[in-house]
Amino acid sequence: MTDQTDVLIVGGGPAGLTAAIYTARAALTVVVLEGEPSSTSDQPGGQLMLTTDVENYPGFPNGVTGPQLITDLREQATKFGARLVPGKAARVKLDRSPFHVEVSGDAGAFSARSVIVATGSRTRMLGLPREQDLIGRGVSTCATCDGFFFRGHDIAVVGGGDSALEEALFLSRFARSVTIIHRRDELRASKILQARAEREPKITVRWNSVLDEFVGNDRLEGVRLRDTTTGSHDVLPVTGLFLAIGHLPNTAVFDGQLELDDLGYLVTRRGSATTVPGVFACGDVQDPVYRQAITSAGSGCMAALDAERWLEELAHDLVPASELAEPAASTSGSV
Ligand code: NAP
């Protein structure tokens, strides 16, 4: 079955839902393909579903939980008529007009005059047993989000890139000590961040060390480290552990159809425009740097306004023919 819509938004995090609020409120037909719930949540919503308290989203002086923020954004989007559909984009065809997106499972397909990609990114994880269970119980993937809760704690950060050093520096404002655990004897991070970390007395580096076990039952109490040069083990007693070993943008389904950068992020130009006219991107899928709920929401608003303008120009034949994809062979009606 193929349904038609003006705007198909792929992704149900703060970027996608904000884009839905704006486009639906502009009286466009809007479908949000909102993904699937993760192993630890009962509704889709991206990384915010894994976040406990969000204290830096403007407008919430008493903070808000990640899942509550998603629930409210969903309610706001549906209030204006956006249709939320569970499922992921399994196959996309962006070389034809209207665009065609098939949904995972047997959830059908959509034919859309414009597409907004808001599939986000996921934190690269170590893949160790109990890692997922301890998220929110001492293990975190975002210092900006969770650092405040670790005031006075001994903390470790895994990684040796810019993110790891930025997180360590940020965490040193709250923590009693910050240990960077790095698998090599040399940091990948920029020299300026290295110099700043060296000047911070709370920060030390455990070189040539890999984490091979989480210690603690309900909450993190320490991490077992293996020295890669000697093979010896010891336990570092920490009550907070921040993973900063990179992010993986969720772009696999668009590979070959939209331009990706070297890290796999979608390339956007002129606001939220991708390399295919009529296809826009917002949120973490196109942002390797800021990665905040509020920046995602802001870019979701930009993508919505860009899509509205595109559809307006399309309706008035203002889009140059060279920018239009070939019409699909058969796209009429809902099947
Ligand atoms: P990154 O540069 O890819 O660094 C990831 C780090 O994690 C590396 O040190 C890597 O070790 C380590 N690592 C990867 N997999 C691991 C594993 N399984 N176990 C242990 N360690 C592992 O990622 P990033 O720091 O998130 O930065 C991503 C991009 O954003 C970069 O281009 C970065 O420059 C940019 N960024 C910039 C800023 C800034 O300019 N302020 C801030 C944040 C990010 P190896 O070194 O051994 O490979």
mmCIF file of C-alpha atoms and ligand atoms in Angstrom:
data_model
loop_
_atom_site.group_PDB
_atom_site.id
_atom_site.type_symbol
_atom_site.label_atom_id
_atom_site.label_comp_id
_atom_site.label_asym_id
_atom_site.label_seq_id
_atom_site.Cartn_x
_atom_site.Cartn_y
_atom_site.Cartn_z
ATOM 1 C CA MET A 1 0.000 0.000 0.000
ATOM 2 C CA THR A 2 1.362 3.457 -0.912
ATOM 3 C CA ASP A 3 0.059 6.553 0.878
ATOM 4 C CA GLN A 4 0.625 10.055 -0.407
ATOM 5 C CA THR A 5 1.734 13.012 1.663
ATOM 6 C CA ASP A 6 3.110 16.505 1.150
ATOM 7 C CA VAL A 7 5.892 16.000 3.670
ATOM 8 C CA LEU A 8 7.399 12.756 4.882
ATOM 9 C CA ILE A 9 9.590 13.216 7.933
ATOM 10 C CA VAL A 10 11.929 10.326 8.614
ATOM 11 C CA GLY A 11 12.774 10.297 12.316
ATOM 12 C CA GLY A 12 10.794 10.997 15.484
ATOM 13 C CA GLY A 13 13.298 12.779 17.744
ATOM 14 C CA PRO A 14 13.228 16.505 18.578
ATOM 15 C CA ALA A 15 14.332 17.489 15.044
ATOM 16 C CA GLY A 16 11.696 15.419 13.240
ATOM 17 C CA LEU A 17 8.886 16.285 15.648
ATOM 18 C CA THR A 18 9.665 20.008 15.511
ATOM 19 C CA ALA A 19 9.640 19.815 11.717
ATOM 20 C CA ALA A 20 6.268 18.042 12.028
ATOM 21 C CA ILE A 21 4.801 20.764 14.269
ATOM 22 C CA TYR A 22 5.781 23.488 11.793
ATOM 23 C CA THR A 23 4.793 21.734 8.582
ATOM 24 C CA ALA A 24 1.488 20.390 9.943
ATOM 25 C CA ARG A 25 0.635 23.826 11.327
ATOM 26 C CA ALA A 26 1.265 25.200 7.822
ATOM 27 C CA ALA A 27 -1.672 23.049 6.644
ATOM 28 C CA LEU A 28 0.480 20.511 4.807
ATOM 29 C CA THR A 29 -0.200 16.791 5.047
ATOM 30 C CA VAL A 30 2.565 15.369 7.200
ATOM 31 C CA VAL A 31 3.633 11.847 8.057
ATOM 32 C CA VAL A 32 6.370 11.189 10.610
ATOM 33 C CA LEU A 33 8.063 7.847 10.246
ATOM 34 C CA GLU A 34 9.126 7.866 13.842
ATOM 35 C CA GLY A 35 11.386 4.831 14.096
ATOM 36 C CA GLU A 36 11.118 2.016 16.563
ATOM 37 C CA PRO A 37 11.372 1.935 20.356
ATOM 38 C CA SER A 38 14.843 1.087 21.678
ATOM 39 C CA SER A 39 15.415 -1.884 23.981
ATOM 40 C CA THR A 40 14.903 0.361 27.024
ATOM 41 C CA SER A 41 11.887 2.442 25.990
ATOM 42 C CA ASP A 42 8.325 1.714 24.973
ATOM 43 C CA GLN A 43 7.995 4.440 22.345
ATOM 44 C CA PRO A 44 10.239 5.805 19.596
ATOM 45 C CA GLY A 45 11.867 9.191 20.069
ATOM 46 C CA GLY A 46 15.578 8.744 19.566
ATOM 47 C CA GLN A 47 18.320 9.514 22.042
ATOM 48 C CA LEU A 48 16.077 11.549 24.355
ATOM 49 C CA MET A 49 14.296 8.319 25.241
ATOM 50 C CA LEU A 50 17.569 7.229 26.863
ATOM 51 C CA THR A 51 18.021 10.491 28.762
ATOM 52 C CA THR A 52 16.721 11.030 32.260
ATOM 53 C CA ASP A 53 16.572 14.692 33.247
ATOM 54 C CA VAL A 54 16.989 17.410 30.645
ATOM 55 C CA GLU A 55 17.782 20.616 32.509
ATOM 56 C CA ASN A 56 19.099 22.767 29.663
ATOM 57 C CA TYR A 57 16.158 22.731 27.245
ATOM 58 C CA PRO A 58 14.917 26.328 27.353
ATOM 59 C CA GLY A 59 11.482 26.868 28.815
ATOM 60 C CA PHE A 60 11.653 24.215 31.523
ATOM 61 C CA PRO A 61 13.032 25.907 34.662
ATOM 62 C CA ASN A 62 12.460 22.712 36.651
ATOM 63 C CA GLY A 63 13.844 20.433 33.937
ATOM 64 C CA VAL A 64 11.954 17.784 32.028
ATOM 65 C CA THR A 65 12.663 14.126 31.420
ATOM 66 C CA GLY A 66 13.713 13.116 27.903
ATOM 67 C CA PRO A 67 10.710 10.782 27.432
ATOM 68 C CA GLN A 68 8.296 13.481 28.700
ATOM 69 C CA LEU A 69 9.732 16.005 26.245
ATOM 70 C CA ILE A 70 9.209 13.523 23.408
ATOM 71 C CA THR A 71 5.658 12.761 24.600
ATOM 72 C CA ASP A 72 4.854 16.486 24.608
ATOM 73 C CA LEU A 73 6.398 17.069 21.162
ATOM 74 C CA ARG A 74 4.405 14.133 19.763
ATOM 75 C CA GLU A 75 1.201 15.500 21.253
ATOM 76 C CA GLN A 76 1.924 18.946 19.816
ATOM 77 C CA ALA A 77 2.645 17.490 16.357
ATOM 78 C CA THR A 78 -0.507 15.349 16.284
ATOM 79 C CA LYS A 79 -2.604 18.280 17.542
ATOM 80 C CA PHE A 80 -1.841 20.047 14.263
ATOM 81 C CA GLY A 81 -2.634 16.949 12.215
ATOM 82 C CA ALA A 82 0.734 15.199 11.744
ATOM 83 C CA ARG A 83 0.337 11.443 11.455
ATOM 84 C CA LEU A 84 2.882 9.438 13.441
ATOM 85 C CA VAL A 85 3.722 6.068 11.939
ATOM 86 C CA PRO A 86 5.971 3.605 13.773
ATOM 87 C CA GLY A 87 8.715 2.073 11.643
ATOM 88 C CA LYS A 88 11.940 2.848 9.852
ATOM 89 C CA ALA A 89 12.679 3.769 6.273
ATOM 90 C CA ALA A 90 13.841 0.499 4.762
ATOM 91 C CA ARG A 91 14.323 1.675 1.176
ATOM 92 C CA VAL A 92 14.191 5.149 -0.338
ATOM 93 C CA LYS A 93 14.024 6.331 -3.930
ATOM 94 C CA LEU A 94 14.964 9.986 -4.157
ATOM 95 C CA ASP A 95 15.712 10.099 -7.881
ATOM 96 C CA ARG A 96 12.055 10.363 -8.805
ATOM 97 C CA SER A 97 9.259 12.793 -8.127
ATOM 98 C CA PRO A 98 7.336 12.303 -5.915
ATOM 99 C CA PHE A 99 9.855 10.579 -3.664
ATOM 100 C CA HIS A 100 9.200 7.010 -2.607
ATOM 101 C CA VAL A 101 9.945 5.584 0.842
ATOM 102 C CA GLU A 102 9.281 2.016 1.910
ATOM 103 C CA VAL A 103 8.721 1.275 5.593
ATOM 104 C CA SER A 104 10.340 -1.608 7.464
ATOM 105 C CA GLY A 105 8.231 -4.703 8.120
ATOM 106 C CA ASP A 106 4.938 -4.792 6.272
ATOM 107 C CA ALA A 107 4.021 -1.189 7.099
ATOM 108 C CA GLY A 108 3.691 -0.147 3.438
ATOM 109 C CA ALA A 109 5.234 2.767 1.582
ATOM 110 C CA PHE A 110 4.869 6.518 1.172
ATOM 111 C CA SER A 111 4.930 8.748 -1.824
ATOM 112 C CA ALA A 112 6.006 12.237 -0.729
ATOM 113 C CA ARG A 113 6.419 15.577 -2.482
ATOM 114 C CA SER A 114 9.148 16.482 -0.020
ATOM 115 C CA VAL A 115 11.195 14.537 2.513
ATOM 116 C CA ILE A 116 12.819 15.738 5.726
ATOM 117 C CA VAL A 117 15.542 13.428 7.022
ATOM 118 C CA ALA A 118 15.868 13.518 10.815
ATOM 119 C CA THR A 119 17.215 10.054 11.547
ATOM 120 C CA GLY A 120 19.750 11.252 14.134
ATOM 121 C CA SER A 121 22.895 9.491 15.187
ATOM 122 C CA ARG A 122 23.730 6.914 17.766
ATOM 123 C CA THR A 123 26.599 6.888 20.206
ATOM 124 C CA ARG A 124 29.262 4.361 19.456
ATOM 125 C CA MET A 125 29.180 1.941 22.387
ATOM 126 C CA LEU A 126 31.831 -0.429 23.723
ATOM 127 C CA GLY A 127 29.519 -3.415 23.351
ATOM 128 C CA LEU A 128 30.301 -4.835 26.793
ATOM 129 C CA PRO A 129 27.803 -6.795 28.901
ATOM 130 C CA ARG A 130 25.566 -4.588 31.117
ATOM 131 C CA GLU A 131 26.562 -1.401 29.283
ATOM 132 C CA GLN A 132 22.958 -0.658 28.239
ATOM 133 C CA ASP A 133 21.561 -1.527 31.699
ATOM 134 C CA LEU A 134 23.902 0.945 33.394
ATOM 135 C CA ILE A 135 22.945 3.898 31.196
ATOM 136 C CA GLY A 136 21.406 6.395 33.594
ATOM 137 C CA ARG A 137 22.957 4.468 36.499
ATOM 138 C CA GLY A 138 26.459 5.859 36.239
ATOM 139 C CA VAL A 139 27.103 5.324 32.530
ATOM 140 C CA SER A 140 26.352 8.240 30.233
ATOM 141 C CA THR A 141 26.947 9.237 26.643
ATOM 142 C CA CYS A 142 26.583 13.009 27.111
ATOM 143 C CA ALA A 143 28.529 15.158 29.568
ATOM 144 C CA THR A 144 26.575 18.308 28.701
ATOM 145 C CA CYS A 145 23.383 16.461 29.566
ATOM 146 C CA ASP A 146 24.450 14.553 32.668
ATOM 147 C CA GLY A 147 27.661 16.132 34.043
ATOM 148 C CA PHE A 148 25.755 18.187 36.588
ATOM 149 C CA PHE A 149 24.563 15.024 38.351
ATOM 150 C CA PHE A 150 28.135 13.951 39.067
ATOM 151 C CA ARG A 151 29.175 16.768 41.363
ATOM 152 C CA GLY A 152 31.972 15.519 43.642
ATOM 153 C CA HIS A 153 32.227 12.113 41.915
ATOM 154 C CA ASP A 154 35.273 10.336 40.566
ATOM 155 C CA ILE A 155 34.578 9.997 36.856
ATOM 156 C CA ALA A 156 36.184 8.365 33.835
ATOM 157 C CA VAL A 157 35.851 9.255 30.165
ATOM 158 C CA VAL A 158 36.603 6.686 27.465
ATOM 159 C CA GLY A 159 38.143 7.960 24.228
ATOM 160 C CA GLY A 160 41.026 10.057 22.964
ATOM 161 C CA GLY A 161 39.381 12.388 20.436
ATOM 162 C CA ASP A 162 38.051 15.943 20.673
ATOM 163 C CA SER A 163 34.800 14.763 22.241
ATOM 164 C CA ALA A 164 36.587 12.872 25.022
ATOM 165 C CA LEU A 165 38.725 15.867 25.922
ATOM 166 C CA GLU A 166 35.865 18.331 25.707
ATOM 167 C CA GLU A 167 33.776 16.073 27.931
ATOM 168 C CA ALA A 168 36.653 15.630 30.395
ATOM 169 C CA LEU A 169 37.182 19.397 30.587
ATOM 170 C CA PHE A 170 33.471 20.024 31.065
ATOM 171 C CA LEU A 171 33.211 17.302 33.711
ATOM 172 C CA SER A 172 36.187 18.670 35.634
ATOM 173 C CA ARG A 173 33.912 21.554 36.707
ATOM 174 C CA PHE A 174 31.805 19.113 38.711
ATOM 175 C CA ALA A 175 33.859 16.025 39.403
ATOM 176 C CA ARG A 176 36.424 15.358 42.095
ATOM 177 C CA SER A 177 38.618 13.645 39.506
ATOM 178 C CA VAL A 178 38.385 12.800 35.812
ATOM 179 C CA THR A 179 40.376 9.923 34.329
ATOM 180 C CA ILE A 180 40.596 9.686 30.556
ATOM 181 C CA ILE A 181 40.869 6.050 29.502
ATOM 182 C CA HIS A 182 42.570 5.798 26.148
ATOM 183 C CA ARG A 183 43.494 2.671 24.216
ATOM 184 C CA ARG A 184 46.709 4.102 22.735
ATOM 185 C CA ASP A 185 49.692 6.128 23.959
ATOM 186 C CA GLU A 186 48.772 9.186 21.921
ATOM 187 C CA LEU A 187 45.617 11.297 21.794
ATOM 188 C CA ARG A 188 43.763 11.959 18.568
ATOM 189 C CA ALA A 189 42.318 15.221 19.941
ATOM 190 C CA SER A 190 43.419 18.651 18.702
ATOM 191 C CA LYS A 191 46.528 20.134 20.332
ATOM 192 C CA ILE A 192 44.601 23.008 21.846
ATOM 193 C CA LEU A 193 42.273 20.675 23.731
ATOM 194 C CA GLN A 194 45.221 18.521 24.798
ATOM 195 C CA ALA A 195 46.980 21.584 26.188
ATOM 196 C CA ARG A 196 43.859 22.637 28.086
ATOM 197 C CA ALA A 197 43.445 19.154 29.566
ATOM 198 C CA GLU A 198 47.093 19.075 30.629
ATOM 199 C CA ARG A 199 46.587 22.329 32.521
ATOM 200 C CA GLU A 200 43.554 20.966 34.409
ATOM 201 C CA PRO A 201 44.819 19.327 37.636
ATOM 202 C CA LYS A 202 41.706 17.158 38.062
ATOM 203 C CA ILE A 203 42.341 15.376 34.737
ATOM 204 C CA THR A 204 44.714 12.411 34.351
ATOM 205 C CA VAL A 205 45.101 9.970 31.465
ATOM 206 C CA ARG A 206 45.322 6.186 31.692
ATOM 207 C CA TRP A 207 47.294 5.347 28.555
ATOM 208 C CA ASN A 208 47.179 2.025 26.688
ATOM 209 C CA SER A 209 44.127 0.972 28.641
ATOM 210 C CA VAL A 210 40.904 -0.685 27.588
ATOM 211 C CA LEU A 211 37.817 -1.135 29.654
ATOM 212 C CA ASP A 212 36.771 -4.755 29.752
ATOM 213 C CA GLU A 213 34.180 -4.936 32.537
ATOM 214 C CA PHE A 214 31.730 -2.742 34.438
ATOM 215 C CA VAL A 215 31.831 -3.202 38.237
ATOM 216 C CA GLY A 216 28.758 -2.648 40.448
ATOM 217 C CA ASN A 217 25.241 -4.037 40.650
ATOM 218 C CA ASP A 218 22.441 -1.464 40.441
ATOM 219 C CA ARG A 219 24.827 1.425 39.869
ATOM 220 C CA LEU A 220 28.328 1.772 38.509
ATOM 221 C CA GLU A 221 31.018 1.402 41.188
ATOM 222 C CA GLY A 222 34.095 0.998 39.014
ATOM 223 C CA VAL A 223 35.564 -0.238 35.764
ATOM 224 C CA ARG A 224 38.036 -3.065 35.214
ATOM 225 C CA LEU A 225 40.873 -1.953 32.952
ATOM 226 C CA ARG A 226 43.373 -3.982 30.974
ATOM 227 C CA ASP A 227 46.789 -2.523 30.243
ATOM 228 C CA THR A 228 47.388 -3.369 26.586
ATOM 229 C CA THR A 229 51.181 -3.312 26.961
ATOM 230 C CA THR A 230 51.503 -5.570 30.043
ATOM 231 C CA GLY A 231 48.163 -7.428 29.920
ATOM 232 C CA SER A 232 47.632 -6.694 33.628
ATOM 233 C CA HIS A 233 44.226 -5.777 35.085
ATOM 234 C CA ASP A 234 43.101 -3.407 37.797
ATOM 235 C CA VAL A 235 39.842 -1.805 38.914
ATOM 236 C CA LEU A 236 39.459 1.960 38.707
ATOM 237 C CA PRO A 237 36.864 3.030 41.293
ATOM 238 C CA VAL A 238 34.565 5.485 39.507
ATOM 239 C CA THR A 239 30.866 6.216 39.926
ATOM 240 C CA GLY A 240 30.510 7.921 36.565
ATOM 241 C CA LEU A 241 31.664 6.771 33.140
ATOM 242 C CA PHE A 242 31.219 8.819 29.983
ATOM 243 C CA LEU A 243 31.569 7.190 26.592
ATOM 244 C CA ALA A 244 33.144 9.499 24.007
ATOM 245 C CA ILE A 245 34.320 7.101 21.341
ATOM 246 C CA GLY A 246 32.442 8.720 18.493
ATOM 247 C CA HIS A 247 28.988 8.816 16.987
ATOM 248 C CA LEU A 248 27.480 6.970 14.074
ATOM 249 C CA PRO A 249 24.992 8.955 11.980
ATOM 250 C CA ASN A 250 21.999 6.919 10.843
ATOM 251 C CA THR A 251 22.475 7.428 7.127
ATOM 252 C CA ALA A 252 22.935 3.923 5.712
ATOM 253 C CA VAL A 253 19.582 3.957 3.929
ATOM 254 C CA PHE A 254 20.487 7.228 2.133
ATOM 255 C CA ASP A 255 23.988 6.196 1.074
ATOM 256 C CA GLY A 256 24.361 6.613 -2.678
ATOM 257 C CA GLN A 257 21.334 8.928 -2.939
ATOM 258 C CA LEU A 258 22.358 11.901 -0.799
ATOM 259 C CA GLU A 259 25.860 13.304 -0.324
ATOM 260 C CA LEU A 260 27.553 12.151 2.887
ATOM 261 C CA ASP A 261 30.732 13.589 4.392
ATOM 262 C CA ASP A 262 33.796 11.537 5.380
ATOM 263 C CA LEU A 263 32.234 10.693 8.750
ATOM 264 C CA GLY A 264 28.957 9.581 7.151
ATOM 265 C CA TYR A 265 26.930 12.683 8.091
ATOM 266 C CA LEU A 266 24.470 14.142 5.567
ATOM 267 C CA VAL A 267 25.841 17.238 3.864
ATOM 268 C CA THR A 268 23.513 20.246 4.006
ATOM 269 C CA ARG A 269 23.886 23.595 2.280
ATOM 270 C CA ARG A 270 21.820 26.773 2.326
ATOM 271 C CA GLY A 271 20.048 25.933 5.578
ATOM 272 C CA SER A 272 18.803 22.372 5.515
ATOM 273 C CA ALA A 273 19.022 21.580 1.767
ATOM 274 C CA THR A 274 20.610 18.255 0.851
ATOM 275 C CA THR A 275 22.025 17.482 -2.566
ATOM 276 C CA VAL A 276 18.557 16.470 -3.803
ATOM 277 C CA PRO A 277 16.118 19.400 -4.234
ATOM 278 C CA GLY A 278 13.023 18.769 -2.121
ATOM 279 C CA VAL A 279 14.926 16.644 0.400
ATOM 280 C CA PHE A 280 15.992 18.393 3.600
ATOM 281 C CA ALA A 281 17.937 17.249 6.652
ATOM 282 C CA CYS A 282 17.976 18.356 10.264
ATOM 283 C CA GLY A 283 19.203 17.282 13.685
ATOM 284 C CA ASP A 284 22.147 15.057 14.524
ATOM 285 C CA VAL A 285 22.141 13.246 11.183
ATOM 286 C CA GLN A 286 23.739 16.378 9.701
ATOM 287 C CA ASP A 287 25.448 17.763 12.805
ATOM 288 C CA PRO A 288 28.685 16.225 14.101
ATOM 289 C CA VAL A 289 29.371 19.164 16.389
ATOM 290 C CA TYR A 290 26.518 20.518 18.551
ATOM 291 C CA ARG A 291 24.256 17.474 19.012
ATOM 292 C CA GLN A 292 21.869 19.018 21.529
ATOM 293 C CA ALA A 293 18.092 18.572 21.755
ATOM 294 C CA ILE A 294 17.627 22.309 21.320
ATOM 295 C CA THR A 295 19.915 22.575 18.278
ATOM 296 C CA SER A 296 18.107 19.582 16.766
ATOM 297 C CA ALA A 297 14.754 21.214 17.364
ATOM 298 C CA GLY A 298 16.041 24.487 15.898
ATOM 299 C CA SER A 299 17.290 22.796 12.758
ATOM 300 C CA GLY A 300 13.984 20.888 12.530
ATOM 301 C CA CYS A 301 12.239 24.254 12.355
ATOM 302 C CA MET A 302 14.646 25.348 9.593
ATOM 303 C CA ALA A 303 13.982 22.185 7.587
ATOM 304 C CA ALA A 304 10.228 22.670 7.933
ATOM 305 C CA LEU A 305 10.404 26.258 6.661
ATOM 306 C CA ASP A 306 12.676 25.174 3.794
ATOM 307 C CA ALA A 307 10.271 22.358 2.851
ATOM 308 C CA GLU A 308 7.275 24.702 3.004
ATOM 309 C CA ARG A 309 9.033 27.134 0.661
ATOM 310 C CA TRP A 310 10.002 24.341 -1.720
ATOM 311 C CA LEU A 311 6.414 23.070 -1.890
ATOM 312 C CA GLU A 312 5.128 26.587 -2.410
ATOM 313 C CA GLU A 313 7.541 27.086 -5.326
ATOM 314 C CA LEU A 314 6.602 23.675 -6.710
ATOM 315 C CA ALA A 315 2.921 24.592 -6.583
ATOM 316 C CA HIS A 316 3.595 27.796 -8.513
ATOM 317 C CA ASP A 317 5.935 26.157 -11.030
ATOM 318 C CA LEU A 318 8.834 28.205 -9.703
ATOM 319 C CA VAL A 319 11.228 25.277 -9.335
ATOM 320 C CA PRO A 320 13.603 25.156 -12.341
ATOM 321 C CA ALA A 321 13.068 21.997 -14.410
ATOM 322 C CA SER A 322 16.763 21.133 -13.950
ATOM 323 C CA GLU A 323 16.117 20.734 -10.219
ATOM 324 C CA LEU A 324 13.189 18.359 -10.633
ATOM 325 C CA ALA A 325 13.679 14.608 -10.512
ATOM 326 C CA GLU A 326 12.050 12.459 -13.189
ATOM 327 C CA PRO A 327 8.370 11.804 -12.395
ATOM 328 C CA ALA A 328 7.805 8.280 -11.126
ATOM 329 C CA ALA A 329 6.077 5.970 -13.618
ATOM 330 C CA SER A 330 2.971 5.455 -11.503
ATOM 331 C CA THR A 331 2.279 7.447 -8.368
ATOM 332 C CA SER A 332 -1.410 8.164 -8.372
ATOM 333 C CA GLY A 333 -3.737 7.580 -5.421
ATOM 334 C CA SER A 334 -3.484 5.465 -2.318
ATOM 335 C CA VAL A 335 -3.209 1.840 -3.135
HETATM 336 P P1 NAP B 1 36.775 10.599 17.068
HETATM 337 O O1 NAP B 1 37.593 11.770 16.668
HETATM 338 O O2 NAP B 1 36.472 9.536 16.096
HETATM 339 O O3 NAP B 1 37.521 9.956 18.337
HETATM 340 C C1 NAP B 1 37.064 8.763 18.896
HETATM 341 C C2 NAP B 1 38.064 8.322 19.956
HETATM 342 O O4 NAP B 1 37.564 7.152 20.573
HETATM 343 C C3 NAP B 1 39.447 7.979 19.388
HETATM 344 O O5 NAP B 1 40.438 8.423 20.266
HETATM 345 C C4 NAP B 1 39.420 6.455 19.313
HETATM 346 O O6 NAP B 1 40.676 5.880 19.582
HETATM 347 C C5 NAP B 1 38.508 6.112 20.464
HETATM 348 N N1 NAP B 1 37.776 4.865 20.229
HETATM 349 C C6 NAP B 1 37.023 4.550 19.138
HETATM 350 N N2 NAP B 1 36.484 3.322 19.283
HETATM 351 C C7 NAP B 1 36.921 2.874 20.501
HETATM 352 C C8 NAP B 1 36.701 1.688 21.228
HETATM 353 N N3 NAP B 1 35.918 0.707 20.744
HETATM 354 N N4 NAP B 1 37.288 1.547 22.436
HETATM 355 C C9 NAP B 1 38.065 2.538 22.938
HETATM 356 N N5 NAP B 1 38.307 3.689 22.289
HETATM 357 C C10 NAP B 1 37.730 3.861 21.092
HETATM 358 O O7 NAP B 1 35.326 11.024 17.644
HETATM 359 P P2 NAP B 1 34.913 12.378 18.376
HETATM 360 O O8 NAP B 1 35.894 12.724 19.428
HETATM 361 O O9 NAP B 1 33.486 12.172 18.805
HETATM 362 O O10 NAP B 1 34.934 13.475 17.246
HETATM 363 C C11 NAP B 1 34.168 13.311 16.033
HETATM 364 C C12 NAP B 1 34.433 14.489 15.113
HETATM 365 O O11 NAP B 1 33.866 15.671 15.683
HETATM 366 C C13 NAP B 1 35.918 14.748 14.932
HETATM 367 O O12 NAP B 1 36.156 15.199 13.634
HETATM 368 C C14 NAP B 1 36.199 15.833 15.927
HETATM 369 O O13 NAP B 1 37.319 16.637 15.586
HETATM 370 C C15 NAP B 1 34.885 16.633 15.885
HETATM 371 N N6 NAP B 1 34.683 17.306 17.173
HETATM 372 C C16 NAP B 1 35.193 18.558 17.293
HETATM 373 C C17 NAP B 1 35.084 19.220 18.496
HETATM 374 C C18 NAP B 1 35.681 20.585 18.620
HETATM 375 O O14 NAP B 1 36.307 21.021 17.673
HETATM 376 N N7 NAP B 1 35.525 21.266 19.718
HETATM 377 C C19 NAP B 1 34.425 18.619 19.600
HETATM 378 C C20 NAP B 1 33.916 17.337 19.438
HETATM 379 C C21 NAP B 1 34.065 16.686 18.213
HETATM 380 P P3 NAP B 1 41.887 5.989 18.522
HETATM 381 O O15 NAP B 1 42.406 7.378 18.641
HETATM 382 O O16 NAP B 1 42.831 4.946 18.996
HETATM 383 O O17 NAP B 1 41.285 5.672 17.189
#
